[in-house]
Coordinates of C-alpha atoms in Angstrom, one line a residue:
R1009 CA 3.5 18.4 -5.2
I1010 CA 3.8 15.0 -5.7
L1011 CA 2.9 12.7 -2.9
P1012 CA 4.2 9.3 -2.2
A1013 CA 2.3 6.2 -2.9
S1014 CA 2.2 5.3 0.8
W1015 CA 0.9 8.9 1.6
S1016 CA -2.0 8.6 -1.1
A1017 CA -3.1 5.4 0.4
S1018 CA -3.4 6.6 4.0
F1019 CA -4.9 9.6 3.1
S1020 CA -7.1 8.8 0.2
M1021 CA -10.1 10.9 -0.5
D1022 CA -12.0 7.9 -1.5
A1023 CA -11.4 6.4 2.2
P1024 CA -14.2 5.6 4.3
G1025 CA -14.8 8.4 6.6
F1026 CA -12.4 10.8 4.7
R1027 CA -13.8 14.4 5.4
G1028 CA -11.5 16.1 3.1
G1029 CA -8.6 16.2 5.6
I1030 CA -7.4 14.5 8.6
R1031 CA -9.5 12.0 10.3
P1032 CA -9.4 11.4 13.8
S1033 CA -8.5 7.7 13.3
D1034 CA -5.3 9.2 11.6
L1035 CA -4.4 11.2 14.6
S1036 CA -5.3 9.0 17.4
H1037 CA -3.8 5.7 18.7
G1038 CA -7.0 3.9 18.0
V1039 CA -9.6 2.3 20.6
L1040 CA -9.1 -0.2 23.3
P1041 CA -9.0 -4.0 22.1
P1042 CA -11.7 -6.3 23.2
M1043 CA -12.0 -7.5 26.8
E1044 CA -10.6 -10.9 26.0
L1045 CA -7.3 -9.4 24.9
R1046 CA -6.7 -7.3 27.9
L1047 CA -4.5 -9.1 30.5
K1048 CA -4.9 -6.6 33.1
A1049 CA -6.7 -3.2 33.3
D1050 CA -6.9 -0.5 36.3
E1051 CA -7.6 3.1 37.0
V1052 CA -4.4 4.7 37.9
L1053 CA -2.9 8.3 38.4
K1054 CA -0.5 9.4 35.8
L1055 CA 2.2 12.0 36.9
C1056 CA 1.7 14.6 34.2
Q1057 CA 4.4 17.3 34.8
D1058 CA 3.8 18.1 38.7
E1059 CA 0.3 17.0 38.8
W1060 CA -1.1 13.5 39.3
K1061 CA -4.1 12.9 36.9
S1062 CA -6.6 10.1 36.7
R1063 CA -6.1 7.5 33.7
Y1064 CA -7.2 4.2 32.7
L1065 CA -4.3 1.6 32.3
V1066 CA -4.7 -1.5 30.0
L1067 CA -2.0 -3.9 29.4
T1068 CA -2.2 -6.4 26.3
A1069 CA 0.4 -9.0 25.1
Q1070 CA 2.1 -6.3 22.8
E1071 CA 1.2 -2.9 24.4
L1072 CA 0.5 -0.6 27.4
M1073 CA -2.3 1.7 26.7
L1074 CA -3.7 4.8 28.3
T1075 CA -7.1 6.2 28.2
L1076 CA -9.0 8.9 29.8
P1077 CA -11.6 7.9 32.3
G1078 CA -14.9 6.5 30.7
S1079 CA -13.1 6.6 27.1
E1080 CA -12.3 3.8 24.8
K1081 CA -10.0 6.0 22.7
I1082 CA -6.4 5.4 23.3
S1083 CA -4.6 8.8 24.3
D1084 CA -1.0 7.1 24.6
K1085 CA 0.7 3.7 24.4
V1086 CA 4.0 1.9 25.0
P1087 CA 5.2 -0.8 23.1
L1088 CA 6.0 -3.6 25.5
H1089 CA 9.3 -4.4 23.5
E1090 CA 10.4 -0.8 23.9
I1091 CA 10.3 -1.1 27.9
T1092 CA 13.7 -1.3 29.3
H1093 CA 12.6 -2.0 32.9
V1094 CA 10.1 -1.3 35.3
T1095 CA 11.2 0.1 38.9
K1096 CA 9.2 1.1 42.0
V1097 CA 9.5 4.8 42.7
R1098 CA 11.1 4.4 46.0
E1099 CA 13.8 2.2 44.6
N1100 CA 14.9 5.0 42.1
P1101 CA 17.2 7.4 43.6
H1102 CA 16.4 10.0 40.9
D1103 CA 12.6 9.5 42.0
L1104 CA 13.4 10.2 45.6
L1105 CA 15.0 13.4 44.7
S1106 CA 12.2 14.3 42.5
Y1107 CA 9.2 13.2 44.8
G1108 CA 10.9 13.6 48.2
G1109 CA 9.6 11.8 51.4
E1110 CA 6.0 11.3 49.8
C1111 CA 7.1 8.5 47.5
Q1112 CA 8.3 6.3 50.6
D1113 CA 4.5 5.6 51.2
M1114 CA 2.6 5.8 47.9
K1115 CA 2.4 2.6 45.6
A1116 CA 3.8 4.1 42.4
F1117 CA 6.0 2.6 39.6
N1118 CA 8.1 4.0 36.7
V1119 CA 8.1 2.6 33.1
H1120 CA 11.3 3.2 31.1
T1121 CA 11.5 3.2 27.4
I1122 CA 14.2 3.1 24.8
P1123 CA 15.7 6.3 23.9
N1124 CA 14.9 6.1 20.1
G1125 CA 11.7 4.3 20.2
Y1126 CA 8.1 4.9 19.8
N1127 CA 8.2 7.0 23.1
C1128 CA 11.5 8.8 22.5
G1129 CA 12.9 7.5 25.9
R1130 CA 10.2 8.8 27.9
E1131 CA 9.4 7.6 31.5
Y1132 CA 6.1 7.1 32.8
C1133 CA 5.1 7.4 36.4
F1134 CA 1.8 5.6 37.5
R1135 CA 0.5 5.5 41.1
M1136 CA -1.9 2.6 41.7
L1137 CA -5.4 3.2 43.3
N1138 CA -5.8 -0.3 44.1
E1139 CA -2.9 -0.9 46.1
G1140 CA -3.3 -4.6 46.5
E1141 CA -2.5 -4.9 42.7
F1142 CA 0.8 -2.9 42.9
D1143 CA 3.3 -5.8 43.0
T1144 CA 1.3 -7.7 40.7
W1145 CA 1.4 -5.0 38.1
I1146 CA 5.1 -4.7 38.4
S1147 CA 6.0 -8.3 38.0
T1148 CA 3.5 -8.8 35.3
L1149 CA 4.4 -5.9 33.1
S1150 CA 8.3 -6.7 33.6
K1151 CA 7.7 -10.4 32.5
L1152 CA 5.9 -9.3 29.6
S1153 CA 8.1 -6.7 28.4
K1154 CA 11.2 -9.0 28.4
A1155 CA 9.3 -11.7 26.5
A1156 CA 8.2 -9.0 23.8
A1157 CA 11.7 -7.9 23.8
K1158 CA 13.0 -11.2 22.9
A1159 CA 10.2 -11.9 20.4
H1160 CA 10.9 -8.4 19.0
A1161 CA 14.8 -9.1 18.7
N1162 CA 14.0 -12.4 16.6
R1163 CA 11.8 -10.5 14.4
T1164 CA 14.2 -7.9 13.9
R1165 CA 16.7 -10.6 13.2
V1166 CA 14.6 -12.1 10.5
E1167 CA 13.9 -8.6 9.0
A1168 CA 17.5 -8.1 8.6
Y1169 CA 17.8 -11.4 6.8
R1170 CA 14.8 -10.1 4.5
V1171 CA 16.7 -6.9 3.9
R1172 CA 19.5 -8.7 2.8
A1173 CA 17.4 -11.0 0.7
R1174 CA 15.9 -7.9 -0.8
R1175 CA 19.2 -6.4 -1.9
I1176 CA 20.0 -9.6 -3.7
T1177 CA 16.8 -10.0 -5.6
S1178 CA 16.9 -6.5 -6.7
S1179 CA 20.6 -6.3 -7.8
L1180 CA 21.2 -6.0 -11.3
L1181 CA 23.3 -9.2 -11.7
W1182 CA 20.3 -11.0 -10.0
Q1183 CA 18.1 -9.8 -12.7
R1184 CA 20.3 -10.5 -15.7
G1185 CA 20.9 -13.9 -14.3
N1186 CA 17.2 -14.6 -14.1
S1187 CA 16.7 -13.2 -17.5
L1188 CA 19.4 -15.5 -19.1
L1189 CA 17.8 -18.4 -17.4
I1190 CA 14.3 -17.6 -18.8
A1191 CA 16.0 -17.3 -22.0
V1192 CA 17.8 -20.6 -22.0
N1193 CA 14.3 -22.3 -21.0
L1194 CA 12.8 -20.7 -23.9
M1195 CA 15.4 -22.1 -26.2
V1196 CA 15.1 -25.7 -24.8
N1197 CA 11.2 -25.3 -25.3
I1198 CA 12.0 -24.3 -28.8
A1199 CA 14.2 -27.1 -29.5
Q1200 CA 11.7 -29.6 -27.9
S1201 CA 8.8 -28.2 -30.0
Q1202 CA 10.9 -28.7 -33.2
N1203 CA 11.3 -32.5 -32.5
P1204 CA 8.1 -33.2 -30.5
D1205 CA 8.5 -37.2 -31.6
D1206 CA 12.1 -37.6 -30.8
V1207 CA 11.9 -40.3 -28.1
N1208 CA 15.8 -40.5 -27.4
G1209 CA 15.9 -36.9 -26.5
M1210 CA 12.8 -37.0 -24.2
P1211 CA 14.8 -37.9 -21.3
V1212 CA 17.2 -34.9 -21.6
F1213 CA 14.4 -32.6 -22.1
N1214 CA 12.8 -34.0 -18.9
G1215 CA 15.8 -33.5 -16.9
L1216 CA 16.2 -30.1 -18.1
D1217 CA 12.5 -29.3 -17.2
V1218 CA 13.1 -30.7 -13.5
L1219 CA 16.3 -28.6 -13.5
F1220 CA 14.6 -25.1 -14.7
T1221 CA 11.6 -25.9 -12.2
S1222 CA 13.9 -26.3 -9.4
L1223 CA 15.8 -23.2 -10.2
F1224 CA 12.7 -21.1 -10.7
T1225 CA 11.4 -22.5 -7.3
A1226 CA 14.5 -21.5 -5.4
E1227 CA 14.3 -18.0 -7.0
L1228 CA 10.6 -17.7 -6.1
S1229 CA 11.2 -18.9 -2.6
L1230 CA 13.9 -16.3 -2.1
N1231 CA 11.5 -13.6 -3.3
L1232 CA 8.9 -14.8 -1.1
F1233 CA 11.0 -14.5 2.0
A1234 CA 12.3 -11.2 1.1
Y1235 CA 8.7 -9.6 0.4
W1236 CA 6.5 -11.5 2.7
F1237 CA 3.6 -11.1 3.1
W1238 CA 1.8 -8.3 1.7
P1239 CA 4.6 -6.6 -0.3
F1240 CA 4.8 -10.0 -2.2
F1241 CA 0.8 -10.8 -2.8
T1242 CA -0.1 -7.3 -3.7
D1243 CA 2.5 -7.0 -6.5
G1244 CA 1.2 -8.6 -9.8
W1245 CA 4.5 -9.9 -10.9
H1246 CA 5.2 -11.6 -7.9
V1247 CA 1.7 -13.4 -8.0
F1248 CA 2.3 -14.2 -11.8
D1249 CA 5.6 -15.7 -10.9
L1250 CA 3.9 -17.8 -8.2
L1251 CA 1.1 -19.1 -10.5
V1252 CA 3.6 -20.2 -13.1
V1253 CA 6.2 -21.9 -10.9
A1254 CA 3.1 -23.6 -9.1
V1255 CA 1.7 -25.0 -12.3
S1256 CA 5.2 -26.1 -13.2
I1257 CA 5.5 -27.9 -9.9
A1258 CA 2.2 -29.5 -10.1
S1259 CA 2.9 -30.7 -13.6
L1260 CA 5.9 -32.6 -12.4
L1261 CA 4.4 -34.0 -9.1
F1262 CA 1.2 -35.1 -10.5
K1263 CA 2.0 -36.5 -14.1
N1264 CA -0.6 -39.4 -14.0
L1265 CA -3.6 -37.0 -12.9
P1266 CA -6.4 -36.4 -15.5
G1267 CA -5.9 -33.1 -17.4
M1268 CA -2.2 -32.8 -16.5
S1269 CA -1.2 -32.7 -20.0
I1270 CA -3.1 -29.8 -20.6
L1271 CA -1.8 -28.2 -17.5
R1272 CA 1.8 -29.0 -18.6
L1273 CA 1.2 -26.7 -21.6
T1274 CA 0.9 -23.7 -19.4
R1275 CA 4.8 -24.3 -18.7
T1276 CA 5.4 -22.4 -21.9
F1277 CA 4.2 -19.3 -20.2
R1278 CA 7.3 -19.2 -18.0
V1279 CA 8.9 -17.3 -20.8
L1280 CA 6.3 -14.4 -19.8
R1281 CA 8.2 -14.1 -16.4
L1282 CA 10.9 -12.2 -18.7
F1283 CA 8.7 -9.4 -18.5
S1284 CA 9.0 -8.8 -14.7
K1285 CA 12.9 -9.2 -14.9
L1286 CA 13.8 -7.0 -17.6
R1287 CA 13.3 -3.4 -16.5
S1288 CA 12.3 -1.9 -19.9
L1289 CA 9.8 -4.6 -20.8
R1290 CA 8.2 -4.3 -17.4
T1291 CA 7.8 -0.3 -18.0
L1292 CA 5.9 -1.2 -21.4
I1293 CA 3.7 -3.7 -19.7
N1294 CA 3.0 -1.2 -16.8
A1295 CA 2.1 1.5 -19.3
L1296 CA -0.1 -0.7 -21.2
A1297 CA -2.0 -2.1 -18.1
A1298 CA -2.3 1.9 -17.1
S1299 CA -4.1 2.5 -20.5
L1300 CA -6.4 -0.4 -20.1
I1301 CA -9.3 1.3 -18.2
P1302 CA -9.7 4.4 -20.6
V1303 CA -9.4 1.8 -23.5
I1304 CA -12.1 -0.3 -22.2
N1305 CA -14.4 2.5 -22.1
A1306 CA -14.0 3.4 -25.8
F1307 CA -14.2 -0.3 -26.6
I1308 CA -17.5 -0.5 -24.6
M1309 CA -19.0 2.0 -27.3
V1310 CA -17.9 -0.2 -30.2
V1311 CA -19.6 -3.3 -28.5
L1312 CA -22.8 -1.4 -27.6
V1313 CA -23.2 0.0 -31.3
S1314 CA -22.5 -3.4 -32.6
V1315 CA -25.0 -4.8 -30.4
V1316 CA -27.7 -2.3 -31.7
F1317 CA -26.8 -3.1 -35.3
A1318 CA -27.0 -6.9 -34.6
I1319 CA -30.5 -6.7 -33.2
L1320 CA -31.5 -4.5 -36.2
G1321 CA -30.1 -7.1 -38.2
V1322 CA -32.2 -9.9 -36.8
Q1323 CA -35.4 -7.8 -37.0
M1324 CA -34.6 -6.7 -40.8
F1325 CA -32.9 -9.7 -42.5
E1326 CA -33.8 -12.8 -40.3
N1327 CA -36.1 -14.1 -43.3
R1328 CA -33.7 -13.2 -46.0
N1329 CA -30.5 -15.0 -44.7
P1330 CA -31.2 -17.0 -41.5
E1331 CA -27.8 -18.2 -41.7
A1332 CA -26.3 -14.9 -41.0
F1333 CA -29.0 -13.1 -39.1
G1334 CA -31.5 -15.9 -37.8
T1335 CA -30.5 -15.3 -34.0
F1336 CA -28.7 -12.6 -32.2
A1337 CA -25.4 -14.5 -32.0
R1338 CA -25.3 -15.2 -35.7
S1339 CA -25.9 -11.7 -36.5
Y1340 CA -23.3 -10.4 -34.0
W1341 CA -21.0 -12.8 -35.5
T1342 CA -21.5 -11.6 -38.8
M1343 CA -21.2 -7.8 -37.9
F1344 CA -18.0 -8.8 -36.1
R1345 CA -16.9 -10.2 -39.8
V1346 CA -18.0 -7.0 -41.5
S1347 CA -16.0 -5.0 -38.8
T1348 CA -12.8 -7.0 -40.2
F1349 CA -13.6 -6.5 -43.9
D1350 CA -13.6 -10.3 -44.4
G1351 CA -16.2 -11.1 -46.8
W1352 CA -18.4 -8.2 -46.0
T1353 CA -19.4 -8.1 -49.7
A1354 CA -20.8 -11.8 -49.6
V1355 CA -23.0 -10.6 -46.5
A1356 CA -24.3 -7.9 -48.8
D1357 CA -25.1 -9.9 -51.6
G1358 CA -26.8 -12.6 -49.3
I1359 CA -29.1 -10.2 -47.8
S1360 CA -29.8 -8.1 -51.1
Q1361 CA -32.9 -8.6 -52.7
K1362 CA -31.8 -7.1 -56.0
T1363 CA -29.5 -8.7 -58.5
D1364 CA -29.1 -6.0 -61.1
G1365 CA -29.0 -3.0 -58.6
V1366 CA -28.3 -1.7 -55.3
D1367 CA -30.3 -2.5 -52.4
F1368 CA -30.6 0.8 -50.5
T1369 CA -31.9 -0.7 -47.3
V1370 CA -28.8 -3.2 -47.1
A1371 CA -26.5 -0.4 -48.3
L1372 CA -27.6 1.9 -45.6
Y1373 CA -27.4 -0.8 -43.0
L1374 CA -23.9 -1.8 -43.6
G1375 CA -22.7 1.3 -44.9
T1376 CA -23.8 3.1 -41.7
F1377 CA -22.1 0.5 -39.8
I1378 CA -18.9 0.5 -41.6
V1379 CA -18.7 4.3 -41.3
V1380 CA -19.6 4.4 -37.4
V1381 CA -17.9 1.3 -36.1
C1382 CA -14.9 0.8 -38.6
W1383 CA -14.1 4.3 -39.5
V1384 CA -14.9 6.2 -36.5
L1385 CA -15.1 4.3 -33.2
L1386 CA -12.3 1.5 -33.8
P1387 CA -9.9 4.4 -34.9
V1388 CA -10.9 6.3 -31.3
V1389 CA -10.1 3.1 -29.5
V1390 CA -6.7 3.3 -31.1
A1391 CA -6.2 6.8 -30.4
V1392 CA -7.3 6.6 -26.8
L1393 CA -4.7 3.7 -26.3
L1394 CA -1.7 5.6 -28.0
D1395 CA -2.7 8.8 -25.8
N1396 CA -2.9 7.2 -22.7
F1397 CA -0.1 4.9 -23.4
N1398 CA 2.4 7.5 -24.3
R1399 CA 1.5 9.2 -21.2
A1400 CA 2.0 6.2 -19.0
V1401 CA 5.3 5.5 -20.7
S1402 CA 6.3 9.1 -19.9
Y1403 CA 5.5 8.8 -16.2
E1404 CA 7.4 5.3 -15.9
Q1405 CA 10.5 6.6 -17.5
V1406 CA 10.4 9.6 -15.2
R1407 CA 10.0 7.4 -12.1
M1408 CA 12.9 5.1 -13.5
I1409 CA 15.1 8.2 -13.7
E1410 CA 14.1 9.3 -10.1
E1411 CA 14.8 5.8 -8.8
D1412 CA 18.2 5.5 -10.5
E1413 CA 19.2 9.1 -9.4
Q1414 CA 17.9 8.1 -5.7
N1415 CA 19.9 4.8 -5.8
R1416 CA 22.9 6.6 -7.2
M1417 CA 22.7 9.3 -4.3
N1418 CA 22.3 6.3 -1.6
A1419 CA 25.3 4.7 -2.9
Q1420 CA 27.4 7.8 -2.7
G1421 CA 26.0 8.6 0.5
I1422 CA 24.6 11.9 -0.1
S1423 CA 20.8 13.3 -0.1
R1424 CA 19.2 16.3 -1.6
A1425 CA 18.9 19.6 0.0
Y1426 CA 15.8 20.5 1.5
V1427 CA 14.4 23.6 2.8
G1428 CA 10.8 23.7 4.1
S1429 CA 8.9 23.3 7.3
P1430 CA 9.2 19.8 9.0
L1431 CA 5.2 20.0 9.2
D1432 CA 5.0 19.7 5.4
P1433 CA 3.4 16.1 5.3
L1434 CA 0.9 17.2 7.9
L1435 CA 0.2 20.6 6.0
E1436 CA -0.2 18.5 2.8
V1437 CA -3.2 17.0 4.4
L1438 CA -4.6 20.0 5.8
S1439 CA -4.4 22.0 2.6
R1440 CA -7.3 19.9 1.1
Y1441 CA -9.8 21.5 3.6
K1442 CA -13.1 22.4 2.0
T1443 CA -14.2 25.4 4.1
T1444 CA -12.6 27.6 6.8
E1445 CA -14.7 25.9 9.2
D1446 CA -13.7 22.5 8.1
L1447 CA -9.9 23.6 8.5
S1448 CA -10.7 24.9 12.2
R1449 CA -12.2 21.4 12.9
Q1450 CA -9.2 19.7 11.6
I1451 CA -7.1 22.0 13.7
D1452 CA -9.2 21.6 16.6
D1453 CA -8.9 17.7 16.2
L1454 CA -5.2 17.6 16.1
F1455 CA -4.8 19.9 19.0
R1456 CA -7.0 17.6 21.1
V1457 CA -5.0 14.5 20.2
L1458 CA -1.6 16.3 20.9
D1459 CA -2.8 17.4 24.3
C1460 CA -2.4 14.2 25.8
D1461 CA -2.9 15.1 29.4
A1462 CA -5.9 16.9 28.6
G1463 CA -4.5 20.1 30.3
G1464 CA -5.9 22.5 27.7
T1465 CA -2.2 23.3 26.3
V1466 CA 0.2 21.5 24.4
D1467 CA 3.9 21.9 25.5
F1468 CA 7.0 21.0 23.2
V1469 CA 7.4 17.5 24.2
E1470 CA 3.6 16.8 23.6
L1471 CA 4.0 18.3 20.3
Q1472 CA 7.3 16.7 19.2
E1473 CA 6.1 12.8 20.4
G1474 CA 2.5 13.3 19.2
L1475 CA 3.4 14.6 15.5
R1476 CA 5.9 11.9 15.5
K1477 CA 3.4 9.2 16.2
M1478 CA 0.9 10.1 14.1
N1479 CA -0.3 7.4 11.4
G1480 CA 0.3 7.6 7.8
L1481 CA 2.7 10.4 7.7
E1482 CA 5.7 9.8 5.3
P1483 CA 8.2 10.9 6.3
P1484 CA 7.5 10.8 10.1
I1485 CA 7.5 14.4 11.5
H1486 CA 10.3 15.4 13.9
V1487 CA 10.0 18.8 15.5
S1488 CA 13.3 19.9 17.1
A1489 CA 13.7 22.7 19.7
D1490 CA 14.8 25.2 17.3
D1491 CA 11.6 24.5 15.2
Y1492 CA 9.4 24.9 18.1
T1493 CA 10.9 28.2 18.7
R1494 CA 10.4 29.3 15.1
L1495 CA 6.8 27.9 15.2
T1496 CA 6.1 29.9 18.2
R1497 CA 7.8 33.0 16.9
S1498 CA 10.4 32.7 19.8
G1499 CA 7.9 32.4 22.4
A1500 CA 5.5 35.1 21.2
F1501 CA 2.6 32.6 20.6
A1502 CA 3.2 30.5 23.7
D1503 CA 2.2 31.3 27.3
S1504 CA 4.5 31.9 30.6
N1505 CA 5.4 28.3 30.6
G1506 CA 6.1 27.9 26.7
D1507 CA 3.0 26.2 26.2
L1508 CA 0.5 26.8 23.3
G1509 CA -3.1 27.1 23.9
A1510 CA -5.7 25.9 21.1
A1511 CA -6.2 29.5 19.7
S1512 CA -2.3 29.9 19.3
F1513 CA -1.9 26.4 18.0
E1514 CA -4.6 27.0 15.1
R1515 CA -2.9 30.5 14.4
I1516 CA 0.5 28.8 14.0
M1517 CA -1.1 26.1 11.7
R1518 CA -3.0 28.6 9.7
E1519 CA 0.4 30.6 9.2
E1520 CA 2.3 27.6 8.4
L1521 CA -0.3 26.5 5.8
Q1522 CA -0.6 29.7 4.1
Q1523 CA 3.3 29.7 3.6
F1524 CA 3.0 26.0 2.3
V1525 CA 0.5 26.7 -0.3

């Protein structure tokens, strides 16, 4: 199975704390923020099904968090921008029917969330132990949730513009237009280089330079807005565009500063931006970049062997030819000349002590170097480059075909047929367990996180919401009622209330994992 990049990044085996599978940090909601970020915090009672259970409630500027008493680990949280309203229990007719006359006296309030949000429209009921803070909690939570919803709406509006900008910058027409612009700029640079002393044409070339720089700056600004922040600065092609355009702008704004004449020469590299615009060229560059590490490893062998021969050259031929082997630097440069077969016979004659025959010391030294470095190691470097390059090109071509197919299907409003378990993203991680004890530990960690009310069992709602909120799972897991019925074997693994205990949960996960692998 091929994993998405986002999945690999979230569950990399090289990541700190990775234990061969799921980490507790991937399953939990994190830990409480520092004290200075907590706006309010109180111990409350939370209604879990039909029972009030003690919880610690923490309010920040962005979230409402819950933990078990004495713990810093967040067991559940509610984004403030997803809170629709906060009501006192006695003001809600539904609550009057649910809790009867008891709600007339207790200081409790309900937190209502949006239906399709992080908490799936769930309502939370909290009962204050410190009754003096009851009204303050309601007013503060209502005020902050409205402010957060407004700020989120503004961010959502900006994100909509960014999506529109990404569609523009990724369109074929936009890419071809940029490629044409870069090509025209290249032709202008060629014409200017053909007549560098043309005084009459200099104003025209300067005006065209300003025009191209302005257009490239506008294009870069749109890309920067569309992919802000990390998507832009983690993309090598975007960073390269930024550097080239920044140099062009600096050369126009600071013409009289020392060194600007040299800086202006870098504007010639604007043509290299063509690699990032044409997908065929970008594929070759990506494949070449993917081949660099193996090639560097092979090239290091060539360098090390050359260093050994350079040191031997200083020790053996320093007195014979000081100009070629007097120092390590001269000796290494001489061996580099020999590896190019440029004047190597002159080097041999310069260190040979025989004029009418073969100096076997020189012949053995240079002959061994030529055979080892020029005939063996350098072809190995080329072979490694070609092998890795071909594999990288094949991978890039497959990826391009998949992208084209996905774009075509998206444009036609169709999708691939999918048959499998909704738990597949989770099972992919569990399948990396090392031992059966390690698998049991991971399943136990998962069960304890899903059991948000610490009741010792996991019901359908806890399973559905807990799996959907897990960090790093792509795509997010959605367990339907039919899925739950299938997982529990039509209730055979559940108790009389339809809940799963730890043993039943582990049995289900092991059977699902067995079918997955």
